[in-house]
PDB file of C-alpha atoms in Angstrom:
ATOM      1  CA  MET A1213     -65.328  88.686  33.353  1.00 66.00           C
ATOM      2  CA  LYS A1214     -63.631  85.644  34.896  1.00 73.00           C
ATOM      3  CA  ILE A1215     -66.648  85.015  37.147  1.00 78.00           C
ATOM      4  CA  ALA A1216     -68.974  85.120  34.134  1.00 77.00           C
ATOM      5  CA  LYS A1217     -66.811  82.583  32.298  1.00 79.00           C
ATOM      6  CA  LYS A1218     -66.798  80.264  35.313  1.00 82.00           C
ATOM      7  CA  VAL A1219     -70.574  80.550  35.721  1.00 81.00           C
ATOM      8  CA  SER A1220     -71.177  79.872  32.026  1.00 85.00           C
ATOM      9  CA  ALA A1221     -68.848  76.873  32.153  1.00 84.00           C
ATOM     10  CA  VAL A1222     -70.684  75.463  35.177  1.00 86.00           C
ATOM     11  CA  VAL A1223     -74.080  76.053  33.555  1.00 89.00           C
ATOM     12  CA  TRP A1224     -72.932  74.365  30.348  1.00 92.00           C
ATOM     13  CA  LEU A1225     -71.580  71.385  32.304  1.00 90.00           C
ATOM     14  CA  VAL A1226     -74.838  71.036  34.247  1.00 91.00           C
ATOM     15  CA  LEU A1227     -76.856  71.143  31.015  1.00 92.00           C
ATOM     16  CA  VAL A1228     -74.703  68.465  29.385  1.00 92.00           C
ATOM     17  CA  LEU A1229     -74.897  66.181  32.444  1.00 90.00           C
ATOM     18  CA  ALA A1230     -78.656  66.740  32.688  1.00 91.00           C
ATOM     19  CA  PHE A1231     -79.087  65.866  29.012  1.00 91.00           C
ATOM     20  CA  ILE A1232     -77.157  62.614  29.553  1.00 89.00           C
ATOM     21  CA  TYR A1233     -78.440  61.438  32.920  1.00 90.00           C
ATOM     22  CA  ILE A1234     -82.019  62.695  33.291  1.00 90.00           C
ATOM     23  CA  PRO A1235     -83.405  60.185  30.722  1.00 89.00           C
ATOM     24  CA  ILE A1236     -81.596  57.350  32.506  1.00 90.00           C
ATOM     25  CA  LEU A1237     -82.874  58.450  35.907  1.00 91.00           C
ATOM     26  CA  LEU A1238     -86.386  58.824  34.478  1.00 91.00           C
ATOM     27  CA  LEU A1239     -86.252  55.285  33.131  1.00 89.00           C
ATOM     28  CA  ALA A1240     -85.030  54.056  36.518  1.00 90.00           C
ATOM     29  CA  VAL A1241     -87.979  55.718  38.250  1.00 90.00           C
ATOM     30  CA  TYR A1242     -90.491  54.166  35.859  1.00 89.00           C
ATOM     31  CA  SER A1243     -88.912  50.743  36.366  1.00 90.00           C
ATOM     32  CA  PHE A1244     -90.403  50.817  39.886  1.00 91.00           C
ATOM     33  CA  THR A1245     -93.947  51.595  38.673  1.00 88.00           C
ATOM     34  CA  ASP A1246     -96.927  49.853  37.058  1.00 84.00           C
ATOM     35  CA  ALA A1247     -96.779  52.219  34.057  1.00 83.00           C
ATOM     36  CA  THR A1248     -96.674  50.588  30.631  1.00 80.00           C
ATOM     37  CA  MET A1249     -94.861  53.478  28.960  1.00 81.00           C
ATOM     38  CA  VAL A1250     -92.464  56.191  30.033  1.00 79.00           C
ATOM     39  CA  GLY A1251     -94.313  59.459  30.532  1.00 76.00           C
ATOM     40  CA  ALA A1252     -97.546  57.880  31.743  1.00 78.00           C
ATOM     41  CA  THR A1253     -99.108  58.897  35.055  1.00 78.00           C
ATOM     42  CA  ILE A1254     -97.526  57.131  38.040  1.00 79.00           C
ATOM     43  CA  ASP A1255    -100.135  55.632  40.361  1.00 78.00           C
ATOM     44  CA  GLY A1256     -97.765  53.844  42.707  1.00 79.00           C
ATOM     45  CA  PHE A1257     -94.445  52.089  43.069  1.00 86.00           C
ATOM     46  CA  THR A1258     -93.812  48.355  42.830  1.00 88.00           C
ATOM     47  CA  PHE A1259     -91.036  45.798  42.266  1.00 90.00           C
ATOM     48  CA  LYS A1260     -93.126  43.914  39.699  1.00 90.00           C
ATOM     49  CA  ASN A1261     -90.721  44.599  36.824  1.00 90.00           C
ATOM     50  CA  TYR A1262     -87.739  43.323  38.804  1.00 91.00           C
ATOM     51  CA  ILE A1263     -89.637  40.213  39.882  1.00 90.00           C
ATOM     52  CA  THR A1264     -90.563  39.523  36.252  1.00 89.00           C
ATOM     53  CA  LEU A1265     -86.963  40.066  35.191  1.00 88.00           C
ATOM     54  CA  PHE A1266     -85.633  37.363  37.527  1.00 88.00           C
ATOM     55  CA  GLU A1267     -88.588  34.952  37.314  1.00 89.00           C
ATOM     56  CA  ASN A1268     -88.921  34.855  33.523  1.00 88.00           C
ATOM     57  CA  GLU A1269     -86.828  31.954  32.223  1.00 89.00           C
ATOM     58  CA  GLU A1270     -86.437  33.473  28.764  1.00 88.00           C
ATOM     59  CA  LEU A1271     -85.064  36.716  30.179  1.00 89.00           C
ATOM     60  CA  ARG A1272     -82.690  34.890  32.519  1.00 90.00           C
ATOM     61  CA  GLY A1273     -81.327  32.814  29.660  1.00 91.00           C
ATOM     62  CA  MET A1274     -80.885  35.860  27.461  1.00 92.00           C
ATOM     63  CA  ILE A1275     -79.037  37.777  30.188  1.00 92.00           C
ATOM     64  CA  GLY A1276     -76.812  34.821  31.071  1.00 93.00           C
ATOM     65  CA  GLY A1277     -75.882  34.205  27.441  1.00 93.00           C
ATOM     66  CA  THR A1278     -75.112  37.878  26.896  1.00 94.00           C
ATOM     67  CA  VAL A1279     -72.869  38.084  29.968  1.00 93.00           C
ATOM     68  CA  LEU A1280     -70.960  34.905  29.024  1.00 95.00           C
ATOM     69  CA  LEU A1281     -70.469  36.187  25.487  1.00 95.00           C
ATOM     70  CA  ALA A1282     -69.265  39.572  26.748  1.00 94.00           C
ATOM     71  CA  LEU A1283     -66.809  38.122  29.280  1.00 95.00           C
ATOM     72  CA  GLY A1284     -65.432  35.506  26.882  1.00 95.00           C
ATOM     73  CA  SER A1285     -65.037  37.940  23.991  1.00 96.00           C
ATOM     74  CA  ALA A1286     -63.507  40.581  26.273  1.00 95.00           C
ATOM     75  CA  LEU A1287     -60.987  38.073  27.647  1.00 96.00           C
ATOM     76  CA  ILE A1288     -59.844  37.051  24.159  1.00 96.00           C
ATOM     77  CA  ALA A1289     -59.781  40.694  23.052  1.00 96.00           C
ATOM     78  CA  ALA A1290     -57.744  41.665  26.138  1.00 95.00           C
ATOM     79  CA  ILE A1291     -55.121  39.044  25.325  1.00 95.00           C
ATOM     80  CA  LEU A1292     -54.918  39.901  21.627  1.00 95.00           C
ATOM     81  CA  GLY A1293     -55.059  43.661  22.187  1.00 94.00           C
ATOM     82  CA  THR A1294     -52.340  43.551  24.843  1.00 94.00           C
ATOM     83  CA  LEU A1295     -50.019  41.388  22.753  1.00 92.00           C
ATOM     84  CA  GLY A1296     -50.674  43.581  19.730  1.00 92.00           C
ATOM     85  CA  ALA A1297     -49.855  46.738  21.666  1.00 92.00           C
ATOM     86  CA  ILE A1298     -46.650  45.240  23.067  1.00 90.00           C
ATOM     87  CA  GLY A1299     -45.604  43.965  19.639  1.00 89.00           C
ATOM     88  CA  SER A1300     -46.307  47.335  18.061  1.00 90.00           C
ATOM     89  CA  PHE A1301     -44.494  49.264  20.800  1.00 88.00           C
ATOM     90  CA  TYR A1302     -41.275  47.265  20.414  1.00 84.00           C
ATOM     91  CA  SER A1303     -41.420  47.165  16.593  1.00 86.00           C
ATOM     92  CA  LYS A1304     -39.570  49.420  14.186  1.00 87.00           C
ATOM     93  CA  ARG A1305     -41.207  52.674  13.107  1.00 87.00           C
ATOM     94  CA  THR A1306     -42.593  51.392   9.797  1.00 89.00           C
ATOM     95  CA  ALA A1307     -44.157  48.284  11.312  1.00 88.00           C
ATOM     96  CA  LYS A1308     -45.457  50.297  14.274  1.00 89.00           C
ATOM     97  CA  ASN A1309     -47.159  52.824  11.997  1.00 89.00           C
ATOM     98  CA  LEU A1310     -48.739  50.075   9.893  1.00 90.00           C
ATOM     99  CA  ILE A1311     -50.129  48.362  13.001  1.00 89.00           C
ATOM    100  CA  ASN A1312     -51.461  51.645  14.374  1.00 89.00           C
ATOM    101  CA  TYR A1313     -53.197  52.480  11.090  1.00 89.00           C
ATOM    102  CA  ALA A1314     -54.644  48.967  10.819  1.00 88.00           C
ATOM    103  CA  ASN A1315     -55.954  49.219  14.380  1.00 89.00           C
ATOM    104  CA  GLN A1316     -57.684  52.521  13.689  1.00 88.00           C
ATOM    105  CA  ILE A1317     -59.782  51.165  10.798  1.00 86.00           C
ATOM    106  CA  PRO A1318     -62.089  48.917  12.898  1.00 85.00           C
ATOM    107  CA  VAL A1319     -62.506  51.749  15.423  1.00 87.00           C
ATOM    108  CA  VAL A1320     -63.833  54.283  12.913  1.00 86.00           C
ATOM    109  CA  ASN A1321     -65.514  51.743  10.626  1.00 86.00           C
ATOM    110  CA  ALA A1322     -69.292  51.396  10.886  1.00 84.00           C
ATOM    111  CA  ASP A1323     -70.449  48.331  12.839  1.00 85.00           C
ATOM    112  CA  VAL A1324     -72.894  47.407  10.106  1.00 86.00           C
ATOM    113  CA  VAL A1325     -70.019  47.165   7.590  1.00 87.00           C
ATOM    114  CA  THR A1326     -67.920  45.076   9.979  1.00 87.00           C
ATOM    115  CA  GLY A1327     -70.842  42.776  10.780  1.00 87.00           C
ATOM    116  CA  PHE A1328     -71.805  42.239   7.136  1.00 86.00           C
ATOM    117  CA  SER A1329     -68.154  41.662   6.141  1.00 88.00           C
ATOM    118  CA  LEU A1330     -67.685  39.043   8.848  1.00 87.00           C
ATOM    119  CA  CYS A1331     -70.925  37.379   7.810  1.00 86.00           C
ATOM    120  CA  VAL A1332     -69.714  37.126   4.205  1.00 86.00           C
ATOM    121  CA  LEU A1333     -66.225  35.919   5.181  1.00 86.00           C
ATOM    122  CA  LEU A1334     -66.998  33.433   7.949  1.00 86.00           C
ATOM    123  CA  ILE A1335     -70.437  32.134   7.043  1.00 83.00           C
ATOM    124  CA  VAL A1336     -70.634  32.447   3.251  1.00 82.00           C
ATOM    125  CA  LEU A1337     -67.032  31.991   2.086  1.00 83.00           C
ATOM    126  CA  LEU A1338     -65.617  29.756   4.842  1.00 85.00           C
ATOM    127  CA  GLY A1339     -68.908  27.956   5.441  1.00 84.00           C
ATOM    128  CA  ILE A1340     -68.785  28.139   9.252  1.00 86.00           C
ATOM    129  CA  ASP A1341     -72.124  27.227  10.789  1.00 81.00           C
ATOM    130  CA  LYS A1342     -73.684  30.093  12.762  1.00 76.00           C
ATOM    131  CA  ASP A1343     -74.952  27.598  15.336  1.00 80.00           C
ATOM    132  CA  THR A1344     -71.347  27.030  16.468  1.00 85.00           C
ATOM    133  CA  PHE A1345     -71.170  30.602  17.868  1.00 89.00           C
ATOM    134  CA  VAL A1346     -67.776  30.973  16.154  1.00 91.00           C
ATOM    135  CA  PRO A1347     -68.879  33.856  13.877  1.00 91.00           C
ATOM    136  CA  LEU A1348     -70.532  35.639  16.812  1.00 92.00           C
ATOM    137  CA  VAL A1349     -67.504  35.373  19.104  1.00 93.00           C
ATOM    138  CA  ALA A1350     -65.146  36.306  16.266  1.00 92.00           C
ATOM    139  CA  GLY A1351     -67.260  39.363  15.478  1.00 92.00           C
ATOM    140  CA  HIS A1352     -67.205  40.594  19.061  1.00 94.00           C
ATOM    141  CA  VAL A1353     -63.468  39.992  19.340  1.00 94.00           C
ATOM    142  CA  VAL A1354     -62.890  42.001  16.147  1.00 93.00           C
ATOM    143  CA  LEU A1355     -65.044  44.774  17.595  1.00 92.00           C
ATOM    144  CA  CYS A1356     -63.340  44.900  21.014  1.00 94.00           C
ATOM    145  CA  THR A1357     -59.652  44.179  20.344  1.00 94.00           C
ATOM    146  CA  PRO A1358     -58.760  47.601  18.833  1.00 94.00           C
ATOM    147  CA  PHE A1359     -60.133  49.360  21.912  1.00 94.00           C
ATOM    148  CA  VAL A1360     -58.030  47.187  24.225  1.00 95.00           C
ATOM    149  CA  TYR A1361     -55.016  48.095  22.075  1.00 95.00           C
ATOM    150  CA  LEU A1362     -55.820  51.795  22.515  1.00 93.00           C
ATOM    151  CA  SER A1363     -56.167  51.343  26.288  1.00 93.00           C
ATOM    152  CA  VAL A1364     -52.857  49.513  26.706  1.00 93.00           C
ATOM    153  CA  MET A1365     -50.687  51.642  24.410  1.00 92.00           C
ATOM    154  CA  PRO A1366     -50.648  54.769  26.673  1.00 90.00           C
ATOM    155  CA  ARG A1367     -49.457  52.633  29.595  1.00 89.00           C
ATOM    156  CA  LEU A1368     -46.628  51.304  27.439  1.00 88.00           C
ATOM    157  CA  LYS A1369     -45.584  54.846  26.547  1.00 86.00           C
ATOM    158  CA  GLN A1370     -45.580  55.815  30.246  1.00 86.00           C
ATOM    159  CA  MET A1371     -43.559  52.756  31.265  1.00 83.00           C
ATOM    160  CA  ASP A1372     -39.816  53.001  31.795  1.00 77.00           C
ATOM    161  CA  ASN A1373     -38.255  51.181  28.827  1.00 75.00           C
ATOM    162  CA  ASN A1374     -35.204  50.321  30.914  1.00 78.00           C
ATOM    163  CA  LEU A1375     -37.226  47.912  33.083  1.00 80.00           C
ATOM    164  CA  TYR A1376     -37.463  45.291  30.357  1.00 79.00           C
ATOM    165  CA  GLU A1377     -33.783  45.577  29.457  1.00 80.00           C
ATOM    166  CA  ALA A1378     -32.792  45.471  33.136  1.00 83.00           C
ATOM    167  CA  ALA A1379     -34.756  42.238  33.597  1.00 82.00           C
ATOM    168  CA  LEU A1380     -32.896  40.702  30.641  1.00 82.00           C
ATOM    169  CA  ASP A1381     -29.539  41.848  32.049  1.00 81.00           C
ATOM    170  CA  LEU A1382     -30.410  40.207  35.383  1.00 82.00           C
ATOM    171  CA  GLY A1383     -30.880  36.841  33.703  1.00 82.00           C
ATOM    172  CA  ALA A1384     -34.584  36.752  32.896  1.00 82.00           C
ATOM    173  CA  THR A1385     -35.705  35.252  29.613  1.00 84.00           C
ATOM    174  CA  PRO A1386     -37.761  37.471  27.260  1.00 82.00           C
ATOM    175  CA  ALA A1387     -40.910  35.568  28.290  1.00 84.00           C
ATOM    176  CA  GLN A1388     -40.148  35.987  31.999  1.00 86.00           C
ATOM    177  CA  ALA A1389     -39.401  39.693  31.541  1.00 84.00           C
ATOM    178  CA  LEU A1390     -42.666  40.115  29.678  1.00 84.00           C
ATOM    179  CA  ILE A1391     -44.797  38.273  32.237  1.00 85.00           C
ATOM    180  CA  LYS A1392     -43.115  39.436  35.443  1.00 86.00           C
ATOM    181  CA  VAL A1393     -42.062  42.975  34.520  1.00 84.00           C
ATOM    182  CA  VAL A1394     -43.969  44.385  31.541  1.00 85.00           C
ATOM    183  CA  ILE A1395     -47.447  42.903  32.103  1.00 88.00           C
ATOM    184  CA  PRO A1396     -47.725  44.099  35.756  1.00 87.00           C
ATOM    185  CA  GLN A1397     -46.934  47.642  34.580  1.00 86.00           C
ATOM    186  CA  LEU A1398     -49.750  47.391  32.029  1.00 89.00           C
ATOM    187  CA  LEU A1399     -52.435  45.953  34.323  1.00 89.00           C
ATOM    188  CA  PRO A1400     -54.419  49.221  34.727  1.00 86.00           C
ATOM    189  CA  GLY A1401     -54.587  49.638  30.959  1.00 90.00           C
ATOM    190  CA  ILE A1402     -55.452  45.980  30.422  1.00 92.00           C
ATOM    191  CA  LEU A1403     -58.214  46.174  33.028  1.00 91.00           C
ATOM    192  CA  SER A1404     -59.619  49.349  31.476  1.00 89.00           C
ATOM    193  CA  GLY A1405     -59.525  47.747  28.046  1.00 92.00           C
ATOM    194  CA  PHE A1406     -61.223  44.621  29.362  1.00 94.00           C
ATOM    195  CA  MET A1407     -64.038  46.609  30.975  1.00 90.00           C
ATOM    196  CA  LEU A1408     -64.468  48.658  27.809  1.00 91.00           C
ATOM    197  CA  ALA A1409     -64.598  45.454  25.766  1.00 93.00           C
ATOM    198  CA  VAL A1410     -67.293  44.025  28.051  1.00 93.00           C
ATOM    199  CA  THR A1411     -69.357  47.190  27.613  1.00 90.00           C
ATOM    200  CA  LEU A1412     -68.939  47.177  23.834  1.00 92.00           C
ATOM    201  CA  SER A1413     -69.956  43.529  23.617  1.00 93.00           C
ATOM    202  CA  LEU A1414     -73.031  44.070  25.786  1.00 90.00           C
ATOM    203  CA  ASP A1415     -74.055  47.064  23.687  1.00 88.00           C
ATOM    204  CA  ASP A1416     -73.384  45.782  20.172  1.00 91.00           C
ATOM    205  CA  TYR A1417     -76.347  45.212  17.868  1.00 91.00           C
ATOM    206  CA  PHE A1418     -75.314  45.192  14.195  1.00 90.00           C
ATOM    207  CA  ILE A1419     -72.411  42.711  14.377  1.00 92.00           C
ATOM    208  CA  THR A1420     -74.475  40.473  16.658  1.00 92.00           C
ATOM    209  CA  THR A1421     -77.446  40.559  14.279  1.00 91.00           C
ATOM    210  CA  TYR A1422     -75.353  39.407  11.311  1.00 90.00           C
ATOM    211  CA  THR A1423     -73.383  36.673  13.114  1.00 91.00           C
ATOM    212  CA  LYS A1424     -75.576  35.266  15.923  1.00 91.00           C
ATOM    213  CA  PRO A1425     -77.359  31.892  15.763  1.00 90.00           C
ATOM    214  CA  PRO A1426     -81.052  32.199  14.887  1.00 87.00           C
ATOM    215  CA  THR A1427     -82.200  31.024  18.331  1.00 87.00           C
ATOM    216  CA  PHE A1428     -79.778  33.183  20.344  1.00 91.00           C
ATOM    217  CA  ASP A1429     -80.374  36.753  21.493  1.00 90.00           C
ATOM    218  CA  THR A1430     -78.209  39.244  23.359  1.00 92.00           C
ATOM    219  CA  ILE A1431     -79.610  42.112  25.386  1.00 90.00           C
ATOM    220  CA  SER A1432     -79.324  44.516  22.446  1.00 89.00           C
ATOM    221  CA  THR A1433     -81.069  42.292  19.884  1.00 89.00           C
ATOM    222  CA  TYR A1434     -83.689  41.203  22.412  1.00 89.00           C
ATOM    223  CA  VAL A1435     -84.516  44.795  23.372  1.00 85.00           C
ATOM    224  CA  VAL A1436     -84.904  45.863  19.743  1.00 83.00           C
ATOM    225  CA  ASN A1437     -87.214  42.936  19.001  1.00 78.00           C
ATOM    226  CA  ALA A1438     -89.196  43.498  22.198  1.00 76.00           C
ATOM    227  CA  THR A1439     -89.870  47.143  21.389  1.00 70.00           C
ATOM    228  CA  LYS A1440     -91.446  46.135  18.072  1.00 70.00           C
ATOM    229  CA  GLY A1441     -94.168  44.131  19.784  1.00 61.00           C
ATOM    230  CA  GLY A1442     -94.748  41.435  22.330  1.00 60.00           C
ATOM    231  CA  GLN A1443     -95.822  41.328  25.947  1.00 67.00           C
ATOM    232  CA  THR A1444     -95.984  44.566  27.891  1.00 73.00           C
ATOM    233  CA  ASP A1445     -94.561  42.992  31.051  1.00 78.00           C
ATOM    234  CA  ILE A1446     -91.455  41.956  29.114  1.00 83.00           C
ATOM    235  CA  LYS A1447     -90.952  45.498  27.838  1.00 82.00           C
ATOM    236  CA  THR A1448     -91.245  47.022  31.292  1.00 86.00           C
ATOM    237  CA  ALA A1449     -88.964  44.333  32.760  1.00 89.00           C
ATOM    238  CA  LEU A1450     -86.317  45.562  30.345  1.00 88.00           C
ATOM    239  CA  TRP A1451     -86.535  48.946  32.086  1.00 88.00           C
ATOM    240  CA  ALA A1452     -85.464  47.171  35.260  1.00 91.00           C
ATOM    241  CA  LEU A1453     -82.631  45.475  33.379  1.00 90.00           C
ATOM    242  CA  SER A1454     -81.427  48.837  32.039  1.00 89.00           C
ATOM    243  CA  THR A1455     -81.444  50.273  35.559  1.00 92.00           C
ATOM    244  CA  ILE A1456     -79.439  47.356  36.941  1.00 91.00           C
ATOM    245  CA  ILE A1457     -76.842  47.642  34.158  1.00 89.00           C
ATOM    246  CA  PHE A1458     -76.491  51.380  34.807  1.00 89.00           C
ATOM    247  CA  LEU A1459     -76.003  50.823  38.550  1.00 91.00           C
ATOM    248  CA  ILE A1460     -73.378  48.140  37.926  1.00 89.00           C
ATOM    249  CA  VAL A1461     -71.462  50.456  35.585  1.00 85.00           C
ATOM    250  CA  VAL A1462     -71.587  53.284  38.141  1.00 88.00           C
ATOM    251  CA  ILE A1463     -70.322  50.995  40.930  1.00 90.00           C
ATOM    252  CA  VAL A1464     -67.487  49.638  38.782  1.00 84.00           C
ATOM    253  CA  VAL A1465     -66.385  53.139  37.698  1.00 82.00           C
ATOM    254  CA  VAL A1466     -66.425  54.411  41.290  1.00 87.00           C
ATOM    255  CA  LEU A1467     -64.438  51.418  42.552  1.00 86.00           C
ATOM    256  CA  MET A1468     -61.855  51.750  39.785  1.00 80.00           C
ATOM    257  CA  ASN A1469     -61.377  55.444  40.569  1.00 81.00           C
ATOM    258  CA  VAL A1470     -61.104  54.792  44.321  1.00 83.00           C
ATOM    259  CA  LEU A1471     -58.536  52.024  43.804  1.00 78.00           C
ATOM    260  CA  SER A1472     -56.599  54.192  41.353  1.00 76.00           C
ATOM    261  CA  ARG A1473     -56.431  57.080  43.839  1.00 81.00           C
ATOM    262  CA  LYS A1474     -55.316  54.751  46.633  1.00 80.00           C
ATOM    263  CA  LYS A1475     -52.570  53.343  44.441  1.00 74.00           C
ATOM    264  CA  LYS A1476     -51.375  56.830  43.473  1.00 74.00           C
ATOM    265  CA  SER A1477     -51.336  57.955  47.115  1.00 76.00           C
ATOM    266  CA  GLN A1478     -49.333  54.861  48.102  1.00 72.00           C
ATOM    267  CA  GLU A1479     -46.848  55.475  45.299  1.00 66.00           C
ATOM    268  CA  ALA A1480     -46.519  59.113  46.368  1.00 69.00           C
ATOM    269  CA  ARG A1481     -45.699  58.060  49.924  1.00 70.00           C
ATOM    270  CA  ILE A1482     -43.036  55.699  48.704  1.00 61.00           C
TER     271      ILE A1482
END
């Protein structure tokens, strides 16, 4: 009976992983071919799509703008989310509950509602010009900050509360205790939140569509527009871009896990 349960669990896990990763691997394979659509017969392998990706000026500009937007928005979100989590953690129960509930709303709210609301508030009511990129950055920060908050809060709950008070007793100011004692304890959570924010910003479509300047495209909006028509070589170059993004994510996840295990082993030795 136990063996049957283990076998069924393994089979179920394999099926789930296959459902998730086989399409990605299939796309990666076709990114090295001359095929114009996934599922077509493969006649040979080539790096044409990758060459197009890096030689096309429009694609390079789109990728560079998307990465800068993601890193900038994630940095602001990491700061705000971390400060919000710290403020909530050291607040009284009523204030803490209110902050937690307020943080949950953007997480479960539909992106299309958030994007349209920001468009109405920032562009229509406040009259901020979309060409300034302010609505776009603000939209991505609103999207990412709650997830940074959720990444940092567990680290705060695991932290020894006496560390902050001990730093104050030893003569540190509240700011020094925060920067030199609390923040270092939260770094893994802050880093995880930052990486999650970068991923969310890269992936977002609805908020970006409502708040971006007319002449600016991120990867998500560019891909959607490219699939509706346009040059075939641009479409297939996007397969190469998807493969590169997937490989980068895999490398980052592996490195983070390796570093985390090394840190835990070092702490265990101490």
